[in-house]
Amino acid sequence: MLKSLSGLWCSVKGSIQGRETQNNMRTLRSGRCVPGSAGPSFRVAGERQREWVVPNPPPVPQTLTSAVEELLQAYTTSDSNPPDEPCPICMCSLQCPSDCSSQDVTDDEGVVKLTKCGHSLHKLCARMMAESKQHFIPCPMCKTVHGVRLGNQPDGVMEIMTVNDDLPGFDCGTIIITYRFSGGIQGREHPIPGHPYRAHAFPRRAFLPDNERGNKILQLLEVAWQRRLIFTVGTSITSGQENVITWNEIHHKTEWENYHGHGYPDPAYLDNVTMELELQGVTEADLESNGNRNLE
Ligand SMILES: [Zn+2]
Ligand SMILES: [Zn+2]
């Protein structure tokens, strides 16, 4: 299955969204699905399961320069009346960019405002940030992502299914996400290219309430998955193991109940994970642009 889906994704052309190929709906296996952690066994709710692997990385834009200029054009506007504040990157006054000549900032391109959050910085400093990130400009003041942030999550599979059983604190059924990975060799985007990485403690499962809010968060997680933001390769905080696939700052509820503090109830969780997704640049605006794809 993995192999054939991989092939399918390899044929996806164009944007990272690749939405047109995502509806890999398949009939649920009959029988029961028992999660890895302790908890109730699950009844299968119906034909509401889908599965897909990470698409290939998006095509690298034509040249770095044109990609950077596109980013600047799309996410900055000229600030002709900059505030009397230091630039958050070079700390030189925004009103006197030429003051920075001692710091190699010799060309005065003026000041720009980031379009989403309105914070100002030297255009030259914005360009430097865009060049280092390539697909997005993170605001140095408030971290708002301008553009599309892409991670380095290795190839894997994300499966989604629903069950009738209720999480503590909910009475709407439950979405179960299963992440599957295998080990491999680190690529250029990883900490030690050419070195192996391991997939420790997979598959991993996570739970969301199957209500409107839970489904919205599921859709945001799907966007994050496609952008390779949910996992990364590095050192595991919990086990200390190096060169393993680890979570990447988007917390998941991996327990049904709070056996070790990773389950329900947790009244703040849905707000918190929404905020964590936003810090990665994944917001409801991404769902609008991708079309709203509730599970049916
Ligand atoms: Zn600056
Ligand atoms: Zn900002």
Short mmCIF file of C-alpha atoms and ligand atoms in Angstrom, two decimals:
data_model
loop_
_atom_site.label_atom_id
_atom_site.label_comp_id
_atom_site.label_asym_id
_atom_site.label_seq_id
_atom_site.Cartn_x
_atom_site.Cartn_y
_atom_site.Cartn_z
CA MET A 1 0.00 0.00 0.00
CA LEU A 2 2.75 2.38 0.99
CA LYS A 3 4.58 1.69 -2.19
CA SER A 4 1.63 2.24 -4.48
CA LEU A 5 0.64 5.43 -2.68
CA SER A 6 4.21 6.60 -2.93
CA GLY A 7 4.00 6.13 -6.63
CA LEU A 8 0.79 8.06 -6.70
CA TRP A 9 2.34 10.93 -4.87
CA CYS A 10 5.41 10.88 -7.02
CA SER A 11 3.16 11.64 -9.92
CA VAL A 12 1.73 14.69 -8.22
CA LYS A 13 2.80 17.71 -10.09
CA GLY A 14 2.86 21.28 -8.96
CA SER A 15 2.10 22.71 -5.60
CA ILE A 16 2.68 21.18 -2.23
CA GLN A 17 -1.05 21.10 -1.69
CA GLY A 18 -1.55 18.29 -4.13
CA ARG A 19 -5.16 18.32 -2.98
CA GLU A 20 -6.50 16.59 -6.03
CA THR A 21 -4.93 13.29 -5.08
CA GLN A 22 -5.70 13.21 -1.42
CA ASN A 23 -9.01 11.49 -1.31
CA ASN A 24 -7.56 8.06 -0.86
CA MET A 25 -10.71 6.89 0.82
CA ARG A 26 -10.77 3.21 1.45
CA THR A 27 -13.16 0.90 3.10
CA LEU A 28 -12.35 0.22 6.69
CA ARG A 29 -11.10 -3.12 7.68
CA SER A 30 -13.74 -4.96 9.54
CA GLY A 31 -13.10 -5.91 13.11
CA ARG A 32 -11.59 -3.90 15.84
CA CYS A 33 -8.75 -1.47 16.13
CA VAL A 34 -6.96 -1.47 19.44
CA PRO A 35 -4.69 1.48 20.13
CA GLY A 36 -1.20 0.98 21.46
CA SER A 37 -1.83 2.74 24.74
CA ALA A 38 -4.15 1.37 27.35
CA GLY A 39 -7.75 2.35 26.83
CA PRO A 40 -10.97 1.07 25.41
CA SER A 41 -11.02 -1.11 22.35
CA PHE A 42 -12.65 0.58 19.40
CA ARG A 43 -15.62 -0.06 17.26
CA VAL A 44 -15.19 1.03 13.71
CA ALA A 45 -17.62 3.81 12.92
CA GLY A 46 -18.04 3.46 9.20
CA GLU A 47 -16.29 4.20 5.97
CA ARG A 48 -14.34 7.11 7.23
CA GLN A 49 -10.73 6.24 6.89
CA ARG A 50 -8.15 7.61 4.58
CA GLU A 51 -4.44 7.32 4.30
CA TRP A 52 -1.70 9.08 2.48
CA VAL A 53 1.99 9.56 2.48
CA VAL A 54 3.91 12.79 2.43
CA PRO A 55 4.12 14.21 -1.05
CA ASN A 56 7.48 14.88 -2.53
CA PRO A 57 8.97 18.22 -1.57
CA PRO A 58 7.60 21.04 -3.66
CA PRO A 59 9.61 21.99 -6.70
CA VAL A 60 12.40 24.35 -5.79
CA PRO A 61 11.55 27.75 -7.22
CA GLN A 62 13.39 28.81 -10.35
CA THR A 63 16.28 30.48 -8.57
CA LEU A 64 16.87 31.55 -5.02
CA THR A 65 16.89 35.19 -6.07
CA SER A 66 13.56 35.06 -7.83
CA ALA A 67 12.02 33.09 -4.97
CA VAL A 68 13.24 35.66 -2.47
CA GLU A 69 11.99 38.56 -4.59
CA GLU A 70 8.62 36.83 -4.92
CA LEU A 71 8.43 36.44 -1.16
CA LEU A 72 9.31 40.08 -0.58
CA GLN A 73 6.80 41.20 -3.14
CA ALA A 74 4.03 39.05 -1.72
CA TYR A 75 4.55 39.68 1.97
CA THR A 76 6.05 43.14 2.42
CA THR A 77 4.98 46.66 1.59
CA SER A 78 7.14 49.74 1.58
CA ASP A 79 7.05 51.64 4.87
CA SER A 80 7.61 55.27 3.97
CA ASN A 81 7.07 56.46 7.51
CA PRO A 82 8.96 53.95 9.66
CA PRO A 83 8.67 54.08 13.44
CA ASP A 84 11.51 55.49 15.51
CA GLU A 85 12.57 52.05 16.63
CA PRO A 86 15.50 49.75 16.07
CA CYS A 87 15.20 47.17 13.30
CA PRO A 88 14.53 43.82 15.02
CA ILE A 89 17.25 42.16 12.93
CA CYS A 90 20.22 44.54 12.85
CA MET A 91 19.12 46.75 15.78
CA CYS A 92 19.98 49.90 13.81
CA SER A 93 17.37 52.65 13.69
CA LEU A 94 14.64 52.12 11.13
CA GLN A 95 14.74 55.83 10.42
CA CYS A 96 18.40 55.81 9.48
CA PRO A 97 19.14 52.57 7.69
CA SER A 98 22.41 53.97 6.41
CA ASP A 99 23.68 54.02 10.00
CA CYS A 100 24.36 50.37 9.50
CA SER A 101 27.20 50.88 7.05
CA SER A 102 29.57 49.62 9.71
CA GLN A 103 27.68 46.32 9.75
CA ASP A 104 27.85 45.57 6.09
CA VAL A 105 24.41 46.96 5.51
CA THR A 106 25.55 49.48 3.01
CA ASP A 107 22.70 49.61 0.53
CA ASP A 108 19.79 51.64 1.67
CA GLU A 109 16.71 49.89 0.33
CA GLY A 110 14.45 51.50 2.87
CA VAL A 111 12.07 49.93 5.31
CA VAL A 112 9.26 47.45 4.72
CA LYS A 113 6.25 46.37 6.75
CA LEU A 114 5.32 42.70 6.89
CA THR A 115 1.82 42.35 5.49
CA LYS A 116 0.31 39.96 8.01
CA CYS A 117 1.47 41.44 11.32
CA GLY A 118 2.47 44.99 10.32
CA HIS A 119 5.92 44.90 11.94
CA SER A 120 8.64 46.90 10.21
CA LEU A 121 12.24 46.06 9.38
CA HIS A 122 14.86 47.07 6.83
CA LYS A 123 14.14 45.63 3.42
CA LEU A 124 17.70 44.41 3.33
CA CYS A 125 17.22 42.59 6.62
CA ALA A 126 13.92 41.09 5.37
CA ARG A 127 15.78 39.89 2.29
CA MET A 128 18.46 38.26 4.41
CA MET A 129 15.79 36.37 6.35
CA ALA A 130 14.03 35.32 3.18
CA GLU A 131 17.30 34.04 1.74
CA SER A 132 18.03 31.93 4.80
CA LYS A 133 14.54 30.39 4.94
CA GLN A 134 13.76 30.34 1.21
CA HIS A 135 10.02 29.68 1.45
CA PHE A 136 8.92 32.07 4.16
CA ILE A 137 9.80 35.11 6.24
CA PRO A 138 9.19 34.64 9.96
CA CYS A 139 8.50 37.97 11.67
CA PRO A 140 11.43 38.56 14.03
CA MET A 141 9.09 40.35 16.44
CA CYS A 142 6.01 38.13 16.67
CA LYS A 143 7.05 35.02 14.70
CA THR A 144 4.12 35.25 12.27
CA VAL A 145 5.01 33.18 9.24
CA HIS A 146 4.84 35.04 5.93
CA GLY A 147 4.87 32.50 3.13
CA VAL A 148 4.85 28.74 3.51
CA ARG A 149 7.05 27.17 6.11
CA LEU A 150 8.26 23.72 5.13
CA GLY A 151 9.80 21.20 7.47
CA ASN A 152 12.07 18.18 6.99
CA GLN A 153 9.76 15.37 8.09
CA PRO A 154 10.83 12.13 6.42
CA ASP A 155 8.50 10.14 4.20
CA GLY A 156 5.75 8.43 6.14
CA VAL A 157 2.09 7.63 6.29
CA MET A 158 -0.74 9.44 8.07
CA GLU A 159 -3.91 7.43 8.54
CA ILE A 160 -7.19 8.78 9.82
CA MET A 161 -10.14 6.86 11.13
CA THR A 162 -13.09 7.54 13.39
CA VAL A 163 -14.67 5.47 16.12
CA ASN A 164 -17.87 5.80 18.11
CA ASP A 165 -16.21 5.74 21.52
CA ASP A 166 -16.00 9.08 23.32
CA LEU A 167 -12.89 10.69 24.74
CA PRO A 168 -13.23 11.79 28.38
CA GLY A 169 -15.09 15.10 28.33
CA PHE A 170 -16.68 14.59 24.88
CA ASP A 171 -19.71 12.78 23.52
CA CYS A 172 -19.06 13.01 19.78
CA GLY A 173 -16.97 10.00 18.89
CA THR A 174 -13.25 10.17 18.25
CA ILE A 175 -10.81 10.75 15.41
CA ILE A 176 -7.76 8.51 15.54
CA ILE A 177 -4.67 9.58 13.64
CA THR A 178 -1.96 6.99 13.08
CA TYR A 179 1.51 8.02 11.94
CA ARG A 180 3.78 5.40 10.43
CA PHE A 181 7.45 5.81 9.56
CA SER A 182 10.43 3.62 8.81
CA GLY A 183 14.07 4.44 9.29
CA GLY A 184 16.17 5.78 6.45
CA ILE A 185 19.13 7.93 5.50
CA GLN A 186 19.17 11.62 6.34
CA GLY A 187 18.94 13.99 3.42
CA ARG A 188 20.45 17.42 2.88
CA GLU A 189 17.67 18.97 4.95
CA HIS A 190 18.54 16.91 8.05
CA PRO A 191 21.15 17.45 10.78
CA ILE A 192 23.66 14.82 9.54
CA PRO A 193 23.17 14.17 5.81
CA GLY A 194 24.07 10.64 4.82
CA HIS A 195 23.73 9.34 8.36
CA PRO A 196 20.89 6.90 9.18
CA TYR A 197 17.85 7.96 11.18
CA ARG A 198 15.59 5.60 13.08
CA ALA A 199 11.84 5.49 13.49
CA HIS A 200 11.57 4.71 17.18
CA ALA A 201 8.19 3.90 18.79
CA PHE A 202 6.09 3.95 15.62
CA PRO A 203 3.31 3.68 14.71
CA ARG A 204 2.14 6.50 16.96
CA ARG A 205 -1.50 7.27 17.49
CA ALA A 206 -3.18 10.52 18.46
CA PHE A 207 -6.75 11.35 19.37
CA LEU A 208 -9.10 14.24 18.65
CA PRO A 209 -12.79 14.65 19.42
CA ASP A 210 -14.86 14.00 16.30
CA ASN A 211 -16.74 17.29 16.54
CA GLU A 212 -16.49 20.46 14.44
CA ARG A 213 -13.47 21.78 16.32
CA GLY A 214 -11.66 18.45 16.23
CA ASN A 215 -12.23 18.12 12.49
CA LYS A 216 -10.96 21.64 11.91
CA ILE A 217 -7.78 20.81 13.81
CA LEU A 218 -7.49 17.57 11.87
CA GLN A 219 -7.55 19.55 8.63
CA LEU A 220 -4.85 21.88 9.96
CA LEU A 221 -2.78 18.85 10.93
CA GLU A 222 -3.18 17.52 7.41
CA VAL A 223 -1.78 20.78 6.03
CA ALA A 224 1.08 20.58 8.53
CA TRP A 225 1.69 16.98 7.46
CA GLN A 226 1.89 17.93 3.81
CA ARG A 227 4.35 20.66 4.68
CA ARG A 228 6.42 18.11 6.62
CA LEU A 229 6.04 19.94 9.89
CA ILE A 230 4.68 17.35 12.31
CA PHE A 231 7.87 15.37 12.80
CA THR A 232 11.52 16.14 12.34
CA VAL A 233 14.82 14.28 12.66
CA GLY A 234 16.92 14.97 15.73
CA THR A 235 17.38 14.04 19.35
CA SER A 236 14.36 12.74 21.24
CA ILE A 237 13.57 14.89 24.26
CA THR A 238 11.97 11.97 26.07
CA SER A 239 14.52 9.23 25.39
CA GLY A 240 17.64 11.24 24.59
CA GLN A 241 18.22 9.08 21.50
CA GLU A 242 19.94 10.82 18.62
CA ASN A 243 19.08 10.67 14.92
CA VAL A 244 15.50 9.58 15.46
CA ILE A 245 12.19 10.87 14.15
CA THR A 246 10.77 13.16 16.83
CA TRP A 247 7.72 15.37 17.30
CA ASN A 248 8.20 18.90 16.04
CA GLU A 249 6.48 21.29 18.47
CA ILE A 250 2.89 20.45 17.54
CA HIS A 251 1.63 18.54 20.56
CA HIS A 252 -0.63 15.55 20.04
CA LYS A 253 -2.80 13.73 22.54
CA THR A 254 -1.26 10.28 22.36
CA GLU A 255 -3.23 8.88 25.26
CA TRP A 256 -6.97 8.35 25.55
CA GLU A 257 -6.96 9.33 29.19
CA ASN A 258 -4.32 11.14 31.20
CA TYR A 259 -2.22 8.13 32.08
CA HIS A 260 1.00 10.12 31.71
CA GLY A 261 -0.41 13.59 31.11
CA HIS A 262 -0.81 13.18 27.33
CA GLY A 263 -4.53 12.46 27.19
CA TYR A 264 -7.98 13.82 27.93
CA PRO A 265 -9.56 15.66 29.59
CA ASP A 266 -7.50 18.77 28.89
CA PRO A 267 -9.75 21.79 28.36
CA ALA A 268 -6.86 23.90 27.00
CA TYR A 269 -5.59 21.37 24.46
CA LEU A 270 -7.56 22.35 21.36
CA ASP A 271 -6.64 26.03 21.84
CA ASN A 272 -3.00 25.16 22.48
CA VAL A 273 -2.57 22.95 19.44
CA THR A 274 -4.27 25.58 17.27
CA MET A 275 -1.70 28.09 18.52
CA GLU A 276 1.19 25.70 17.90
CA LEU A 277 -0.02 25.13 14.34
CA GLU A 278 -0.25 28.88 13.85
CA LEU A 279 3.37 29.27 14.97
CA GLN A 280 4.27 26.89 12.15
CA GLY A 281 2.30 29.08 9.78
CA VAL A 282 -0.70 26.75 9.47
CA THR A 283 -3.96 28.64 9.93
CA GLU A 284 -7.58 28.51 8.83
CA ALA A 285 -6.63 30.66 5.85
CA ASP A 286 -4.81 27.59 4.51
CA LEU A 287 -8.03 25.59 4.66
CA GLU A 288 -9.92 28.22 2.72
CA SER A 289 -7.31 28.24 0.01
CA ASN A 290 -7.27 24.44 -0.14
CA GLY A 291 -11.02 23.99 -0.05
CA ASN A 292 -12.80 22.70 2.98
CA ARG A 293 -12.50 18.95 3.16
CA ASN A 294 -14.45 17.64 6.05
CA LEU A 295 -14.60 13.93 6.43
CA GLU A 296 -17.79 12.66 4.97
ZN ZN B 1 17.85 46.03 9.82
ZN ZN B 2 5.29 40.59 13.45
#
